[in-house]
Short mmCIF file of C-alpha atoms in Angstrom, two decimals:
data_model
loop_
_atom_site.label_atom_id
_atom_site.label_comp_id
_atom_site.label_asym_id
_atom_site.label_seq_id
_atom_site.Cartn_x
_atom_site.Cartn_y
_atom_site.Cartn_z
CA MET G 1 -4.16 25.86 88.31
CA PHE G 2 -3.18 21.78 87.83
CA ALA G 3 -0.05 21.12 89.87
CA GLN G 4 2.28 18.82 90.58
CA ARG G 5 1.15 18.46 94.26
CA PRO G 6 -2.29 18.28 95.00
CA CYS G 7 -3.83 20.92 95.85
CA ASN G 8 -8.22 21.44 96.43
CA VAL G 9 -10.62 23.84 95.94
CA LEU G 10 -13.29 25.61 97.45
CA GLY G 11 -16.15 25.94 95.67
CA ILE G 12 -18.82 27.88 97.16
CA ASP G 13 -22.02 28.66 96.30
CA PRO G 14 -22.94 30.96 98.97
CA GLY G 15 -26.72 31.21 101.45
CA LEU G 16 -28.82 32.01 104.03
CA THR G 17 -31.62 28.42 104.21
CA ARG G 18 -28.45 25.86 102.54
CA CYS G 19 -25.05 27.15 101.61
CA GLY G 20 -23.84 24.49 99.05
CA TYR G 21 -20.86 23.61 99.16
CA ALA G 22 -17.79 21.64 97.56
CA VAL G 23 -14.15 20.33 97.85
CA LEU G 24 -12.06 19.35 94.38
CA GLN G 25 -8.66 17.89 94.45
CA VAL G 26 -6.79 18.35 92.11
CA GLU G 27 -3.35 16.62 90.88
CA GLY G 28 -1.02 16.25 88.46
CA ASN G 29 -2.40 17.47 84.85
CA THR G 30 -5.60 16.24 84.32
CA GLU G 31 -7.11 14.50 87.53
CA VAL G 32 -9.83 16.29 89.74
CA SER G 33 -11.69 14.75 91.72
CA MET G 34 -14.60 14.99 94.99
CA ARG G 35 -13.33 15.74 99.13
CA ALA G 36 -16.51 16.54 99.51
CA LEU G 37 -19.75 17.86 99.00
CA GLY G 38 -23.16 19.53 100.49
CA VAL G 39 -24.59 21.50 101.82
CA LEU G 40 -24.49 23.56 105.04
CA ARG G 41 -27.65 25.06 106.56
CA THR G 42 -29.54 27.29 109.01
CA LYS G 43 -33.14 27.73 110.35
CA PRO G 44 -35.47 30.80 108.86
CA GLU G 45 -36.97 30.70 111.87
CA GLN G 46 -33.46 31.01 113.79
CA GLU G 47 -32.30 35.40 114.07
CA LEU G 48 -30.65 36.50 111.58
CA SER G 49 -27.31 37.28 114.12
CA HIS G 50 -26.84 33.19 114.83
CA ARG G 51 -28.16 32.08 111.50
CA LEU G 52 -24.53 34.02 110.08
CA ALA G 53 -22.65 32.85 112.88
CA GLU G 54 -24.04 29.02 112.27
CA ILE G 55 -22.38 29.51 109.16
CA ALA G 56 -19.29 31.14 109.74
CA SER G 57 -17.89 28.39 112.01
CA GLU G 58 -19.45 25.78 109.03
CA ILE G 59 -16.90 27.61 106.28
CA ASP G 60 -13.89 28.06 109.52
CA SER G 61 -14.40 24.10 109.30
CA LEU G 62 -13.84 23.35 106.40
CA LEU G 63 -11.16 25.91 105.89
CA ASP G 64 -8.93 24.15 108.58
CA GLU G 65 -9.95 21.46 107.63
CA TYR G 66 -9.20 20.86 103.54
CA GLN G 67 -6.77 24.36 103.62
CA PRO G 68 -7.98 25.54 99.92
CA SER G 69 -5.05 27.06 98.56
CA VAL G 70 -7.72 29.22 96.80
CA VAL G 71 -11.41 30.00 97.24
CA ALA G 72 -14.25 30.08 94.18
CA VAL G 73 -16.90 31.20 95.72
CA GLU G 74 -20.34 32.42 92.96
CA ARG G 75 -20.51 36.04 92.55
CA ILE G 76 -24.17 37.77 93.32
CA PHE G 77 -25.83 39.07 90.68
CA PHE G 78 -29.23 41.13 91.29
CA GLN G 79 -32.42 39.78 92.17
CA SER G 80 -36.59 41.19 92.42
CA ASN G 81 -36.03 39.53 95.54
CA VAL G 82 -34.15 42.46 97.90
CA ARG G 83 -34.22 40.13 100.62
CA THR G 84 -32.88 37.48 99.39
CA ALA G 85 -30.41 38.92 97.43
CA MET G 86 -28.81 40.84 100.94
CA SER G 87 -28.40 37.27 103.31
CA VAL G 88 -26.75 35.94 100.39
CA GLY G 89 -24.07 38.62 100.50
CA GLN G 90 -24.32 38.25 104.07
CA VAL G 91 -23.29 34.72 103.51
CA SER G 92 -20.66 35.74 100.15
CA GLY G 93 -18.49 38.22 103.34
CA LEU G 94 -18.39 35.45 105.67
CA VAL G 95 -16.55 33.43 102.89
CA LEU G 96 -14.50 35.91 101.21
CA SER G 97 -13.29 37.09 105.01
CA ALA G 98 -12.94 33.91 106.68
CA ALA G 99 -9.96 33.14 103.51
CA ALA G 100 -8.55 35.84 103.62
CA ARG G 101 -8.13 35.84 107.38
CA ARG G 102 -6.24 32.61 106.65
CA GLY G 103 -4.32 34.40 103.60
CA VAL G 104 -6.77 32.01 100.96
CA GLU G 105 -6.63 33.06 97.44
CA VAL G 106 -10.48 33.83 96.85
CA VAL G 107 -11.45 34.17 93.36
CA GLN G 108 -15.38 35.34 92.47
CA TYR G 109 -18.04 33.95 89.18
CA SER G 110 -21.30 34.79 88.17
CA PRO G 111 -23.56 32.30 87.45
CA ASN G 112 -23.37 32.70 84.17
CA GLN G 113 -19.76 32.69 83.72
CA VAL G 114 -20.15 28.61 85.80
CA LYS G 115 -22.40 27.66 83.55
CA LEU G 116 -20.64 28.60 79.72
CA ALA G 117 -17.25 26.65 81.54
CA ILE G 118 -19.14 24.09 82.41
CA THR G 119 -21.69 23.42 79.29
CA GLY G 120 -19.81 25.38 77.57
CA TRP G 121 -24.03 27.69 76.88
CA GLY G 122 -23.95 30.88 79.95
CA GLY G 123 -27.76 30.33 79.58
CA ALA G 124 -27.60 26.71 80.86
CA ASP G 125 -30.31 25.17 83.47
CA LYS G 126 -29.23 23.45 86.87
CA ALA G 127 -30.08 19.92 85.29
CA GLN G 128 -27.90 20.56 82.20
CA VAL G 129 -25.05 21.95 84.29
CA GLN G 130 -25.68 19.31 87.38
CA LYS G 131 -24.73 16.65 84.39
CA MET G 132 -21.59 18.16 82.98
CA VAL G 133 -20.97 17.89 87.32
CA LYS G 134 -21.40 14.12 87.22
CA GLN G 135 -19.41 13.48 83.73
CA ARG G 136 -16.23 14.98 84.83
CA LEU G 137 -15.86 14.32 88.10
CA LYS G 138 -16.91 10.75 86.57
CA LEU G 139 -19.67 10.82 89.94
CA ASN G 140 -21.95 7.19 89.63
CA SER G 141 -25.65 9.77 90.31
CA LEU G 142 -26.25 13.50 89.76
CA PRO G 143 -24.40 15.26 92.89
CA LYS G 144 -27.51 16.47 95.13
CA PRO G 145 -28.61 18.83 96.37
CA ALA G 146 -28.55 21.36 93.73
CA ASP G 147 -26.71 23.23 96.42
CA ALA G 148 -23.61 21.52 96.17
CA ALA G 149 -23.75 20.68 92.98
CA ASP G 150 -23.67 24.67 92.09
CA ALA G 151 -20.70 24.43 94.75
CA ALA G 152 -18.21 21.57 92.57
CA ALA G 153 -19.88 23.91 89.70
CA ILE G 154 -18.15 26.58 90.45
CA ALA G 155 -15.03 25.25 91.65
CA LEU G 156 -14.85 22.98 88.61
CA CYS G 157 -15.22 26.69 86.61
CA HIS G 158 -12.38 27.72 88.57
CA ILE G 159 -9.69 24.73 87.81
CA ALA G 160 -10.93 25.85 84.62
CA SER G 161 -10.23 29.17 83.96
CA SER G 162 -7.06 29.27 85.90
CA PRO G 163 -4.19 30.39 84.06
CA MET G 164 -1.90 27.28 84.87
CA ALA G 165 -4.74 25.78 83.03
CA THR G 166 -4.77 27.46 79.63
CA LYS G 167 -1.33 27.17 79.16
CA VAL G 168 -1.75 22.95 79.86
CA ALA G 169 -3.88 23.31 77.66
CA GLU G 170 -1.70 24.95 75.03
CA LEU G 171 1.28 23.25 75.31
CA ALA G 172 -0.95 20.17 74.79
CA ARG G 173 -2.34 21.86 71.86
CA GLY G 174 0.94 22.43 70.80
CA LYS G 175 1.39 25.82 71.67
CA LYS G 176 4.16 27.96 73.81
#
């Protein structure tokens, strides 16, 4: 993932009411900085189709503005609340489709993969993830809200999991 020219990674924590996003810029061998962090919000009283259209429009705007090299999305996992799982799946589909239409690579990571990559432990809680995101991005305060922090963690997970990152780390340790 480390590149000679700057490239952007868009991290998405999908959700219908709150969809977290983070744009991280990767430059050189180790420089990672935050370009954008936030939450796309929809109102629960709106029709589902309007909420999805609103999120799709915002995702399109993020893709157009930041032109990421890759979009990293949290993979949905089985939840006891079927309604929540369905809405998260619908938003994930919007994101995957928007990126694919632009020819942007899409990767998905499970919540445990993200936690493991960020904290070193797949069972970490949200506070531990927020603390590590703050530390890794050299932020002055904890990233908030939690959905935005999760999106930053997803993008960081991709950067840490990238084959190029592994190669750079091996070269730094003297392996070929």
